[in-house]
Short mmCIF file of C-alpha atoms in Angstrom, two decimals:
data_model
loop_
_atom_site.label_atom_id
_atom_site.label_comp_id
_atom_site.label_asym_id
_atom_site.label_seq_id
_atom_site.Cartn_x
_atom_site.Cartn_y
_atom_site.Cartn_z
CA MET A 1170 113.09 68.48 159.55
CA ASN A 1171 110.73 70.86 157.37
CA ASP A 1172 108.47 68.42 156.84
CA LEU A 1173 108.07 67.47 160.25
CA VAL A 1174 107.39 70.59 161.43
CA HIS A 1175 104.46 71.77 159.34
CA GLN A 1176 103.22 68.01 159.34
CA HIS A 1177 103.26 67.81 163.17
CA THR A 1178 103.41 71.37 164.63
CA ALA A 1179 102.03 75.19 165.11
CA LEU A 1180 105.53 76.77 165.12
CA SER A 1181 105.64 80.00 162.59
CA ASP A 1182 108.45 79.91 160.03
CA SER A 1183 110.47 82.75 161.76
CA ASP A 1184 109.88 79.32 164.30
CA LEU A 1185 111.46 76.99 162.57
CA GLU A 1186 114.40 79.57 161.47
CA TRP A 1187 115.63 79.56 164.67
CA LEU A 1188 115.32 75.48 165.62
CA HIS A 1189 117.39 75.30 161.94
CA LEU A 1190 119.94 78.14 163.68
CA LEU A 1191 120.35 75.69 166.19
CA VAL A 1192 120.56 72.75 164.57
CA SER A 1193 123.60 74.62 162.83
CA GLU A 1194 125.76 74.93 166.19
CA TRP A 1195 125.03 72.32 169.12
CA GLN A 1196 127.31 69.30 167.27
CA LEU A 1197 129.11 72.06 169.32
CA LEU A 1198 127.16 71.52 172.14
CA SER A 1199 126.90 67.54 171.44
CA ASP A 1200 131.00 67.35 171.67
CA LEU A 1201 131.28 69.39 175.04
CA SER A 1202 128.50 66.87 176.83
CA PHE A 1203 129.68 64.32 175.52
CA ALA A 1204 125.99 63.31 174.77
CA ASP A 1205 123.51 62.69 171.89
CA LEU A 1206 121.07 64.79 171.22
CA VAL A 1207 117.13 64.90 170.51
CA LEU A 1208 115.34 67.86 169.23
CA TRP A 1209 111.62 67.32 170.61
CA VAL A 1210 108.58 69.39 169.95
CA PRO A 1211 104.89 69.44 171.08
CA THR A 1212 102.60 68.48 167.33
CA ARG A 1213 99.58 71.08 166.95
CA ASP A 1214 97.24 69.59 170.36
CA GLY A 1215 99.72 69.69 172.25
CA THR A 1216 99.18 65.66 173.22
CA ARG A 1217 102.06 64.08 171.36
CA TYR A 1218 105.84 65.23 170.87
CA VAL A 1219 107.84 64.73 167.64
CA SER A 1220 112.02 64.01 167.39
CA VAL A 1221 112.68 66.92 164.29
CA ALA A 1222 116.60 66.12 164.51
CA GLN A 1223 119.18 64.73 165.89
CA MET A 1224 123.16 64.76 166.88
CA ARG A 1225 125.55 62.36 167.62
CA PRO A 1226 128.71 62.68 169.74
CA ASN A 1227 132.37 63.08 168.49
CA THR A 1228 133.47 62.55 171.75
CA GLY A 1229 131.94 59.75 173.61
CA PRO A 1230 129.41 56.68 172.96
CA THR A 1231 126.41 57.36 170.89
CA SER A 1232 123.35 56.52 173.38
CA TYR A 1233 120.90 55.82 170.74
CA GLN A 1234 121.98 53.12 167.58
CA ASP A 1235 118.46 53.90 166.15
CA ASP A 1236 117.71 57.32 164.35
CA MET A 1237 114.99 58.76 165.74
CA VAL A 1238 113.90 61.85 164.21
CA GLY A 1239 110.38 61.60 162.73
CA HIS A 1240 109.29 59.25 166.52
CA LEU A 1241 106.07 60.27 167.97
CA VAL A 1242 106.01 60.50 171.95
CA PRO A 1243 102.91 60.65 173.95
CA ARG A 1244 102.71 63.71 176.49
CA GLY A 1245 103.18 61.81 179.94
CA ARG A 1246 105.22 59.14 178.86
CA ARG A 1247 108.14 61.43 179.33
CA PRO A 1248 108.40 63.00 182.39
CA LEU A 1249 111.64 65.20 182.06
CA LEU A 1250 110.05 66.63 178.46
CA ASP A 1251 106.95 67.35 180.36
CA ALA A 1252 109.02 69.66 183.00
CA ALA A 1253 111.60 71.18 181.11
CA LEU A 1254 108.74 72.97 178.67
CA ASP A 1255 106.03 73.40 181.18
CA GLU A 1256 108.77 75.34 183.44
CA GLY A 1257 110.30 76.42 181.39
CA ARG A 1258 113.88 75.00 183.43
CA ILE A 1259 116.62 72.82 182.88
CA VAL A 1260 115.26 69.72 184.17
CA ARG A 1261 118.30 66.71 185.47
CA GLU A 1262 116.22 65.07 187.93
CA GLY A 1263 115.59 61.31 187.68
CA ASP A 1264 117.71 57.86 187.92
CA PRO A 1265 119.84 56.64 185.19
CA GLU A 1266 117.65 55.30 182.69
CA TRP A 1267 118.61 51.28 180.48
CA ARG A 1268 118.51 50.83 177.28
CA GLU A 1269 119.71 47.91 176.41
CA GLU A 1270 122.00 47.62 178.98
CA VAL A 1271 123.72 50.51 178.80
CA PRO A 1272 123.19 53.00 181.84
CA VAL A 1273 121.69 56.24 179.89
CA ARG A 1274 121.37 60.33 182.26
CA VAL A 1275 118.89 62.06 180.60
CA GLU A 1276 118.61 65.84 181.40
CA SER A 1277 116.30 68.37 179.18
CA ILE A 1278 117.25 71.81 178.32
CA PRO A 1279 114.00 74.46 176.73
CA VAL A 1280 114.19 75.98 173.54
CA ARG A 1281 114.01 79.89 174.36
CA ARG A 1282 113.25 82.60 171.65
CA GLU A 1283 111.35 85.21 172.16
CA GLY A 1284 110.14 84.16 175.81
CA ARG A 1285 108.00 81.13 173.87
CA VAL A 1286 109.99 78.01 175.24
CA LEU A 1287 109.90 75.93 171.48
CA GLY A 1288 110.37 72.68 171.84
CA VAL A 1289 113.12 70.85 173.98
CA ILE A 1290 115.85 69.12 173.55
CA ALA A 1291 117.03 65.87 175.14
CA ARG A 1292 120.65 65.37 176.43
CA ASN A 1293 121.02 61.74 176.97
CA THR A 1294 124.57 60.61 178.02
CA ASN A 1295 126.02 56.74 177.83
CA LEU A 1296 127.59 56.13 181.14
CA LEU A 1297 128.89 53.05 180.38
CA THR A 1298 132.77 54.58 180.11
CA VAL A 1299 132.16 56.86 183.23
CA ARG A 1300 135.61 57.55 184.47
CA THR A 1301 137.26 60.71 186.78
CA PRO A 1302 137.11 62.67 184.18
CA SER A 1303 140.32 64.63 183.89
CA ARG A 1304 141.06 68.38 182.85
CA LEU A 1305 139.79 68.98 179.90
CA GLU A 1306 136.24 66.98 179.94
CA LEU A 1307 135.95 69.40 183.48
CA THR A 1308 135.96 72.24 181.08
CA TYR A 1309 133.71 70.45 178.61
CA LEU A 1310 131.54 69.66 180.71
CA GLN A 1311 131.24 73.25 182.27
CA SER A 1312 131.35 74.83 179.30
CA ALA A 1313 128.49 72.23 177.99
CA SER A 1314 126.73 73.49 180.77
CA ASP A 1315 127.10 76.75 180.45
CA LEU A 1316 125.57 76.87 177.14
CA ALA A 1317 122.85 75.03 178.36
CA GLN A 1318 121.74 77.42 180.30
CA MET A 1319 122.67 80.30 177.18
CA ILE A 1320 119.82 77.89 175.22
CA ALA A 1321 117.23 77.64 177.87
CA ALA A 1322 117.37 81.47 178.28
CA GLY A 1323 116.92 82.25 174.29
CA ALA A 1324 120.93 83.76 174.72
CA PHE A 1325 122.22 81.62 172.03
CA PRO A 1326 122.31 80.82 169.24
CA PHE A 1327 124.00 83.79 168.09
CA PRO A 1328 120.68 85.85 165.60
CA GLY A 1329 121.99 86.54 162.14
CA GLN A 1330 125.60 83.70 163.23
CA GLN A 1331 124.73 81.04 160.74
CA VAL A 1332 127.49 78.33 160.99
CA ASP A 1333 129.14 76.83 158.88
CA MET A 1334 130.35 73.18 160.81
CA ASP A 1335 132.15 71.69 157.94
CA ALA A 1336 134.70 74.91 157.91
CA SER A 1337 133.90 76.31 161.70
CA PRO A 1338 136.58 74.19 163.81
CA ARG A 1339 135.73 71.49 166.10
CA VAL A 1340 136.19 70.69 169.78
CA GLY A 1341 138.24 68.07 168.70
CA ASP A 1342 140.16 70.47 166.61
CA GLY A 1343 141.05 72.79 169.94
CA LEU A 1344 139.28 74.65 172.59
CA ILE A 1345 140.77 77.67 175.28
CA ARG A 1346 138.81 78.40 178.26
CA LEU A 1347 139.12 82.28 178.58
CA ASP A 1348 137.74 84.41 181.69
CA ALA A 1349 135.87 87.37 182.08
CA GLU A 1350 138.91 89.49 180.71
CA GLY A 1351 140.50 87.76 178.19
CA SER A 1352 142.88 85.60 180.08
CA VAL A 1353 143.15 82.24 179.04
CA GLN A 1354 142.60 79.24 181.49
CA TYR A 1355 142.59 76.23 179.97
CA ALA A 1356 144.08 75.49 176.52
CA SER A 1357 142.92 71.85 174.73
CA PRO A 1358 146.61 70.54 173.38
CA ASN A 1359 145.28 70.01 169.96
CA ALA A 1360 145.24 74.26 170.96
CA LEU A 1361 148.43 74.27 172.63
CA SER A 1362 150.25 73.05 169.38
CA ALA A 1363 148.68 75.10 167.27
CA TYR A 1364 149.69 78.43 168.97
CA HIS A 1365 153.33 77.08 168.76
CA ARG A 1366 152.77 76.20 164.91
CA LEU A 1367 152.19 80.58 165.48
CA GLY A 1368 155.37 81.31 167.58
CA LEU A 1369 154.75 80.87 170.74
CA ALA A 1370 157.61 79.10 173.08
CA SER A 1371 155.50 79.26 176.21
CA ASP A 1372 152.06 77.72 177.81
CA LEU A 1373 148.85 79.84 176.94
CA VAL A 1374 147.25 79.38 180.28
CA GLY A 1375 147.52 83.35 182.42
CA HIS A 1376 148.06 84.82 179.78
CA HIS A 1377 145.75 87.00 177.75
CA LEU A 1378 145.28 85.17 175.15
CA GLY A 1379 143.63 88.98 172.46
CA GLN A 1380 147.20 90.27 173.14
CA VAL A 1381 149.45 86.95 172.52
CA THR A 1382 147.56 86.03 169.12
CA ALA A 1383 148.28 90.37 168.32
CA GLU A 1384 151.99 89.92 169.59
CA LEU A 1385 152.29 86.40 166.34
CA ALA A 1386 150.42 87.60 164.12
CA PRO A 1387 152.48 90.13 162.00
CA SER A 1388 150.50 93.89 162.43
CA ARG A 1389 150.92 96.61 161.03
CA GLY A 1390 151.10 98.67 163.70
CA PRO A 1391 152.73 97.72 167.87
CA VAL A 1392 149.44 96.32 168.49
CA ASP A 1393 146.39 94.79 166.46
CA GLU A 1394 143.67 96.12 168.49
CA ALA A 1395 141.12 94.15 166.69
CA MET A 1396 142.93 91.56 166.83
CA VAL A 1397 142.71 91.65 170.94
CA LYS A 1398 139.33 91.96 171.08
CA LEU A 1399 138.28 89.29 169.07
CA ALA A 1400 140.55 86.79 169.97
CA SER A 1401 139.61 87.84 173.42
CA GLY A 1402 136.40 86.41 172.76
CA TYR A 1403 133.71 89.80 172.94
CA ALA A 1404 131.53 88.53 170.63
CA PRO A 1405 131.05 85.56 168.62
CA ARG A 1406 133.60 86.37 165.01
CA GLU A 1407 135.58 84.20 163.30
CA THR A 1408 138.97 85.36 161.75
CA GLU A 1409 142.46 83.03 161.14
CA VAL A 1410 145.30 83.90 162.26
CA GLU A 1411 148.55 83.86 160.68
CA GLY A 1412 151.97 84.12 161.82
CA ASN A 1413 155.96 82.03 161.73
CA GLY A 1414 154.82 80.59 158.22
CA GLY A 1415 151.27 78.97 160.51
CA VAL A 1416 148.54 79.98 159.88
CA ILE A 1417 145.25 78.88 162.87
CA GLN A 1418 141.51 79.27 162.32
CA LEU A 1419 139.49 80.84 165.36
CA ARG A 1420 135.66 80.97 166.96
CA ALA A 1421 135.20 82.82 169.90
CA ILE A 1422 131.52 81.96 171.27
CA PRO A 1423 131.11 84.47 174.55
CA LEU A 1424 129.43 82.59 177.36
CA LYS A 1425 126.77 84.93 179.38
CA PRO A 1426 124.28 81.31 180.75
CA LYS A 1427 122.70 84.16 183.30
CA GLY A 1428 123.29 87.14 180.84
CA THR A 1429 126.14 88.58 181.85
CA ARG A 1430 129.90 87.41 180.25
CA ILE A 1431 131.58 84.90 182.16
CA GLY A 1432 133.79 83.96 179.57
CA SER A 1433 134.41 83.28 176.42
CA LEU A 1434 135.17 79.78 174.43
CA VAL A 1435 137.73 79.92 171.67
CA LEU A 1436 138.07 77.04 169.47
CA LEU A 1437 139.86 76.79 166.87
CA ARG A 1438 141.76 74.62 164.23
CA ASP A 1439 145.42 74.45 162.64
CA VAL A 1440 144.20 75.53 158.47
CA THR A 1441 147.96 75.92 157.62
CA GLU A 1442 148.72 73.09 155.63
CA LEU A 1443 145.31 73.62 153.87
CA ARG A 1444 145.42 77.12 153.14
CA ARG A 1445 149.01 76.37 151.09
CA ARG A 1446 147.76 73.65 148.94
CA GLU A 1447 144.98 75.61 147.87
CA ARG A 1448 147.62 78.42 147.13
CA GLU A 1449 149.11 76.30 145.02
CA LEU A 1450 146.09 75.66 143.61
CA ILE A 1451 145.59 78.82 142.70
CA THR A 1452 149.21 78.86 141.66
CA LYS A 1453 148.02 75.94 139.46
CA ASP A 1454 145.27 77.19 138.10
CA ALA A 1455 146.54 80.50 136.99
CA THR A 1456 149.48 78.91 135.61
CA ILE A 1457 147.01 77.53 133.52
CA ARG A 1458 145.35 80.55 132.52
CA GLU A 1459 148.30 81.65 131.55
CA ILE A 1460 149.95 79.14 128.89
CA HIS A 1461 146.15 79.23 127.39
CA HIS A 1462 146.76 83.22 127.59
CA ARG A 1463 150.29 83.21 125.33
CA VAL A 1464 148.85 80.24 123.14
CA LYS A 1465 146.31 82.73 122.01
CA ASN A 1466 148.91 85.61 121.69
CA ASN A 1467 151.01 83.59 119.99
CA LEU A 1468 148.19 81.97 117.87
CA GLN A 1469 146.74 85.12 116.93
CA THR A 1470 150.80 86.29 115.85
CA VAL A 1471 150.83 83.63 113.19
CA ALA A 1472 147.11 85.09 111.55
CA ALA A 1473 148.40 88.47 111.58
CA LEU A 1474 151.57 86.50 109.31
CA LEU A 1475 149.29 84.95 107.66
CA ARG A 1476 147.42 87.27 106.82
CA LEU A 1477 150.00 89.70 106.30
CA GLN A 1478 151.69 87.31 103.03
CA ALA A 1479 147.81 86.72 102.24
CA ARG A 1480 148.00 89.93 100.83
CA ARG A 1481 151.61 90.18 99.36
CA MET A 1482 150.66 87.96 97.20
CA ASP A 1483 149.42 87.91 93.60
CA SER A 1484 148.37 84.48 93.29
CA VAL A 1485 144.60 84.50 94.33
CA ARG A 1486 144.29 80.89 94.66
CA GLY A 1487 147.32 81.65 97.28
CA ARG A 1488 146.07 84.35 98.97
CA GLU A 1489 142.64 82.02 99.04
CA ALA A 1490 144.36 79.81 100.69
CA LEU A 1491 145.86 81.80 103.25
CA ASN A 1492 142.70 83.47 104.12
CA GLU A 1493 141.49 80.08 105.75
CA ALA A 1494 144.87 79.29 107.48
CA VAL A 1495 143.67 82.60 109.47
CA ARG A 1496 140.41 81.46 110.15
CA ARG A 1497 141.23 78.41 111.19
CA VAL A 1498 144.60 79.28 113.45
CA GLY A 1499 141.57 81.92 114.86
CA SER A 1500 138.99 79.56 115.69
CA ILE A 1501 142.09 77.27 117.93
CA ALA A 1502 142.22 81.34 119.35
CA ILE A 1503 138.73 81.86 120.19
CA VAL A 1504 139.31 78.22 122.36
CA HIS A 1505 142.09 79.61 124.14
CA GLU A 1506 141.23 83.05 125.11
CA THR A 1507 138.27 81.33 126.08
CA LEU A 1508 139.68 79.35 127.92
CA SER A 1509 142.10 81.24 130.34
CA GLN A 1510 139.43 83.30 131.78
CA ASN A 1511 138.35 80.12 133.20
CA LEU A 1512 139.76 78.12 136.43
CA ASP A 1513 138.76 74.67 134.58
CA GLU A 1514 139.23 72.69 131.26
CA ARG A 1515 136.20 73.45 130.44
CA VAL A 1516 134.32 76.49 128.76
CA GLU A 1517 130.69 77.36 127.24
CA PHE A 1518 130.89 76.76 123.49
CA ASP A 1519 128.12 78.72 123.13
CA GLU A 1520 129.65 81.53 123.22
CA ILE A 1521 132.63 80.19 121.07
CA ALA A 1522 130.83 79.34 118.53
CA ASP A 1523 128.62 83.09 118.19
CA ARG A 1524 132.14 84.34 117.74
CA VAL A 1525 133.11 81.89 115.28
CA ILE A 1526 130.18 82.84 113.34
CA ALA A 1527 130.82 86.54 113.24
CA MET A 1528 134.52 86.27 112.37
CA VAL A 1529 133.58 83.16 109.56
CA ALA A 1530 129.92 85.41 108.52
CA GLU A 1531 133.36 88.52 107.85
CA ILE A 1532 133.88 86.38 104.41
CA SER A 1533 130.29 88.27 103.21
CA PRO A 1534 129.30 91.10 104.67
CA GLY A 1535 125.67 91.90 104.38
CA LYS A 1536 124.80 89.48 101.60
CA VAL A 1537 124.51 85.82 104.35
CA GLU A 1538 122.94 86.00 108.18
CA CYS A 1539 124.45 83.62 109.92
CA ARG A 1540 122.43 82.36 113.01
CA ARG A 1541 122.24 80.16 115.99
CA THR A 1542 119.83 78.37 117.67
CA GLY A 1543 119.68 76.05 120.29
CA ARG A 1544 122.53 75.60 123.36
CA PHE A 1545 125.96 73.63 123.13
CA GLY A 1546 126.44 73.94 126.26
CA ILE A 1547 129.21 73.18 128.68
CA LEU A 1548 132.26 71.16 126.96
CA ASP A 1549 135.68 70.56 127.76
CA ALA A 1550 138.72 71.83 126.58
CA GLU A 1551 139.63 68.09 124.16
CA VAL A 1552 135.62 68.47 122.06
CA ALA A 1553 135.88 72.58 122.80
CA THR A 1554 138.87 73.24 120.25
CA PRO A 1555 138.39 70.35 117.29
CA LEU A 1556 135.07 71.24 117.39
CA ALA A 1557 135.65 75.18 117.22
CA MET A 1558 137.99 74.26 114.33
CA VAL A 1559 135.30 71.92 112.27
CA LEU A 1560 132.26 74.80 112.36
CA THR A 1561 134.98 76.98 111.16
CA GLU A 1562 134.97 74.97 108.52
CA VAL A 1563 132.17 73.98 107.55
CA LEU A 1564 130.35 77.32 108.27
CA GLN A 1565 133.39 78.33 105.41
CA ASN A 1566 132.16 76.27 102.92
CA ALA A 1567 128.42 77.41 102.68
CA LEU A 1568 128.98 80.71 102.64
CA GLU A 1569 132.04 79.98 99.31
CA HIS A 1570 130.33 77.13 97.70
CA ALA A 1571 126.32 78.05 98.69
CA PHE A 1572 125.57 80.73 97.15
CA PRO A 1573 126.82 82.64 94.14
CA PRO A 1574 128.21 85.56 94.57
CA GLY A 1575 126.40 88.47 96.04
CA GLU A 1576 123.29 86.38 96.23
CA ARG A 1577 121.76 86.80 99.63
CA GLY A 1578 120.46 83.88 101.28
CA SER A 1579 120.58 82.62 105.71
CA VAL A 1580 122.98 80.23 107.24
CA GLU A 1581 121.59 78.55 110.55
CA VAL A 1582 123.69 76.20 113.26
CA SER A 1583 121.70 74.70 115.74
CA ALA A 1584 123.09 72.20 118.49
CA VAL A 1585 120.81 69.88 120.96
CA ARG A 1586 121.63 68.79 123.28
CA GLY A 1587 120.78 65.48 125.36
CA ASP A 1588 122.70 64.37 128.76
CA GLN A 1589 121.85 60.69 129.93
CA ARG A 1590 123.91 60.82 133.09
CA GLU A 1591 127.87 60.96 132.76
CA GLN A 1592 127.51 60.26 128.20
CA SER A 1593 125.99 62.62 126.61
CA ARG A 1594 125.08 63.43 122.26
CA LEU A 1595 125.44 66.84 120.95
CA LEU A 1596 123.71 67.07 117.23
CA ILE A 1597 124.89 70.28 115.53
CA THR A 1598 122.69 71.04 112.31
CA VAL A 1599 124.52 73.80 110.16
CA GLN A 1600 122.49 74.29 106.75
CA ASP A 1601 121.89 76.59 104.50
CA ASP A 1602 119.42 77.76 101.54
CA GLY A 1603 121.60 77.96 98.50
CA ARG A 1604 122.34 76.28 95.52
CA GLY A 1605 122.47 72.37 96.83
CA LEU A 1606 125.24 69.93 96.28
CA PRO A 1607 126.25 68.81 92.82
CA GLU A 1608 125.12 65.59 91.14
CA GLY A 1609 127.10 62.30 92.25
CA PHE A 1610 128.33 65.10 95.50
CA ASP A 1611 129.42 62.02 98.36
CA ALA A 1612 130.20 63.82 101.67
CA LYS A 1613 132.44 60.55 102.71
CA ARG A 1614 135.09 60.26 99.68
CA THR A 1615 135.15 63.61 97.76
CA GLY A 1616 134.94 67.45 99.05
CA ASN A 1617 137.62 70.46 99.41
CA LEU A 1618 140.51 69.78 101.60
CA GLY A 1619 138.31 71.61 104.61
CA LEU A 1620 135.98 68.86 104.47
CA GLN A 1621 138.50 66.72 103.87
CA ILE A 1622 139.71 68.16 108.12
CA VAL A 1623 136.28 67.90 108.69
CA ARG A 1624 135.93 64.28 108.34
CA THR A 1625 139.49 64.07 110.44
CA LEU A 1626 138.46 65.64 113.70
CA VAL A 1627 134.58 64.53 113.80
CA GLU A 1628 135.05 60.60 113.52
CA GLY A 1629 139.08 60.38 114.08
CA GLU A 1630 139.34 62.86 116.72
CA LEU A 1631 136.10 63.50 118.47
CA GLY A 1632 135.04 60.34 118.11
CA GLY A 1633 131.97 60.82 116.44
CA THR A 1634 129.36 61.04 112.59
CA PHE A 1635 129.63 63.80 109.57
CA ASP A 1636 127.31 63.94 107.26
CA MET A 1637 126.27 65.99 104.46
CA VAL A 1638 122.98 65.85 102.73
CA PRO A 1639 120.78 67.82 100.05
CA VAL A 1640 117.25 69.45 102.63
CA PRO A 1641 114.38 67.63 101.52
CA ALA A 1642 112.29 69.77 98.99
CA PRO A 1643 109.83 71.97 98.92
CA GLY A 1644 113.07 73.94 100.59
CA ARG A 1645 116.34 73.89 98.81
CA GLY A 1646 120.26 74.08 100.68
CA THR A 1647 122.27 71.85 101.83
CA ARG A 1648 122.79 70.23 105.43
CA VAL A 1649 125.77 69.51 107.38
CA VAL A 1650 124.35 66.50 110.02
CA LEU A 1651 127.08 66.65 113.58
CA ASP A 1652 126.43 63.87 115.73
CA ILE A 1653 129.69 63.82 118.90
CA PRO A 1654 129.44 62.31 122.20
CA VAL A 1655 130.94 64.60 124.85
CA ARG A 1656 130.80 64.34 129.04
CA ALA A 1657 127.34 65.94 130.42
CA GLN A 1658 126.96 68.55 132.02
CA LYS A 1659 127.52 69.36 135.56
#
C-alpha cells in the first residue's frame, strides 16, 4: 500500500498512517457486512482511482475472485465512487451489478480524516446466497451500518488504538451488542458459550454486561469498577477476564454513528486452552532453566572439591592434572550457567568464549595476553558444550607449552561464521607467537591428553576437522584451526 500511495496519490504520511490504521481494523467491517471491501484513493491528478487495499469476508462468499489491489479506474466509470468522494456521504443507490453471473450489491463509504475525504471504500456484497436473515445476521448488518457511518464521519478507526488482528477477537469468535446503558441487546451463541465457561448460569440478554463480568471475575472488592466500565463499552479497550477456570478475551468498540454513543460492540474469544498451554510452556521453560542452574551448581561443587584436593597433593604433576580437570569442569559449567538464563536451548557463544579465555588466562597472569576477534554467534547447546571444552583445551595447551616461564607473548582466538540457509560453517583459529611445534609433531597422532580430547570432541561429537600447524614464516608460533558445521543463525 505504501508504494501505491506514494506512486499515484498526493496523500501525506499522516494520511497514509490513517489508512494503515483503517486497514488494520476493517476485517471487522467486512465480516459484519458479509461483504468484500476495496479501498480506492484518487490519483494525484484527480482523473483516476487506484485500489490500494482489499479485504474478503470470513462470514460469507467473496464478490471478487481476483486481486484488485493496484487496479486503476478512470473517474466517471464508477459513479458511486464519484458521489461518495464528492459529496462525502455513504452511497447505496443503484441496481446490483452482475459479475460472472453473480449479482453484487455495491455501496461506497467515504473515508474521512480531519474533515477531508481521503478515499472511498467500495463494499461489495455477493447476493447469490441471500435468504431471510437471522437475528445474528441482522445484528451484524446493523453494527456494520453504524461502523460505516463512523468511518464516513472520521470517528473510526480510533486514533492511537492500533489493533493486532491476529491476536484480537474476531466477529466469529463471539459478539455482544450493548445499548447506551451497557445492557445486552444481543449475544451470539459463541459469546454466550464463552460466558458460560466463566460460570454464567443464565442468559445475557437484558443484563448489564459490566456488572455480570465483574461478578464472574474475582476481585478484591465487591465489584471491580474498572471492569464494569470496560465491559460496558464506554471506551475502546481490550482486556482478559478470568474466572471459574476459564479465560475470555474482551474487546469493546463504542458505536457513535452520529457523534453520540448509542451502544457498543463487544468482541470476545474463549482463550482458556491457549492460556493453559502458554502456562505449561512457561512452566516447562522454567523447569529447564532450573535444571541447567542446578547442573551448573553441581559442576562448580565438583570443581571446588577438585581444587581443594589439588591443594592437598604433594605431587606437582598430580596437582597440575587436577587443576586441568577444574578448568574442564568450569568450561562446561559456564555453558550451563548461560543456558539457565535463556528461554531456548541456544546460546550466544561470544560471552562464553570470553569467559573461557579469562578463566584459562589465569594460569599465566600478566605474561601472556589473550584476546578474541570475530564472532561465534548463536549456537545450539549440543554444539556449545563440547566447543567450550575444546576451546579450553586448546588455550590451555598454548599457554602451558608455547611460552617458557616468564616470557611474554600473545594468543589470539578468531572466529568466522559463514551462514548458508540451514547449514553454516564456523571457522575458529587459535594462534600464538610462542616457540612453535617440535620437529616431527603430528597433531593427528601425537599430543597430550588435552589434544586427544580435542580430536575426539571435534571429529567425533561436532563432526568437524582439527589441525595444528606452524605459523608461516616470517612469523613464529603455532596455529590451531577448527572447522565445525553448525546450524545457521536466525
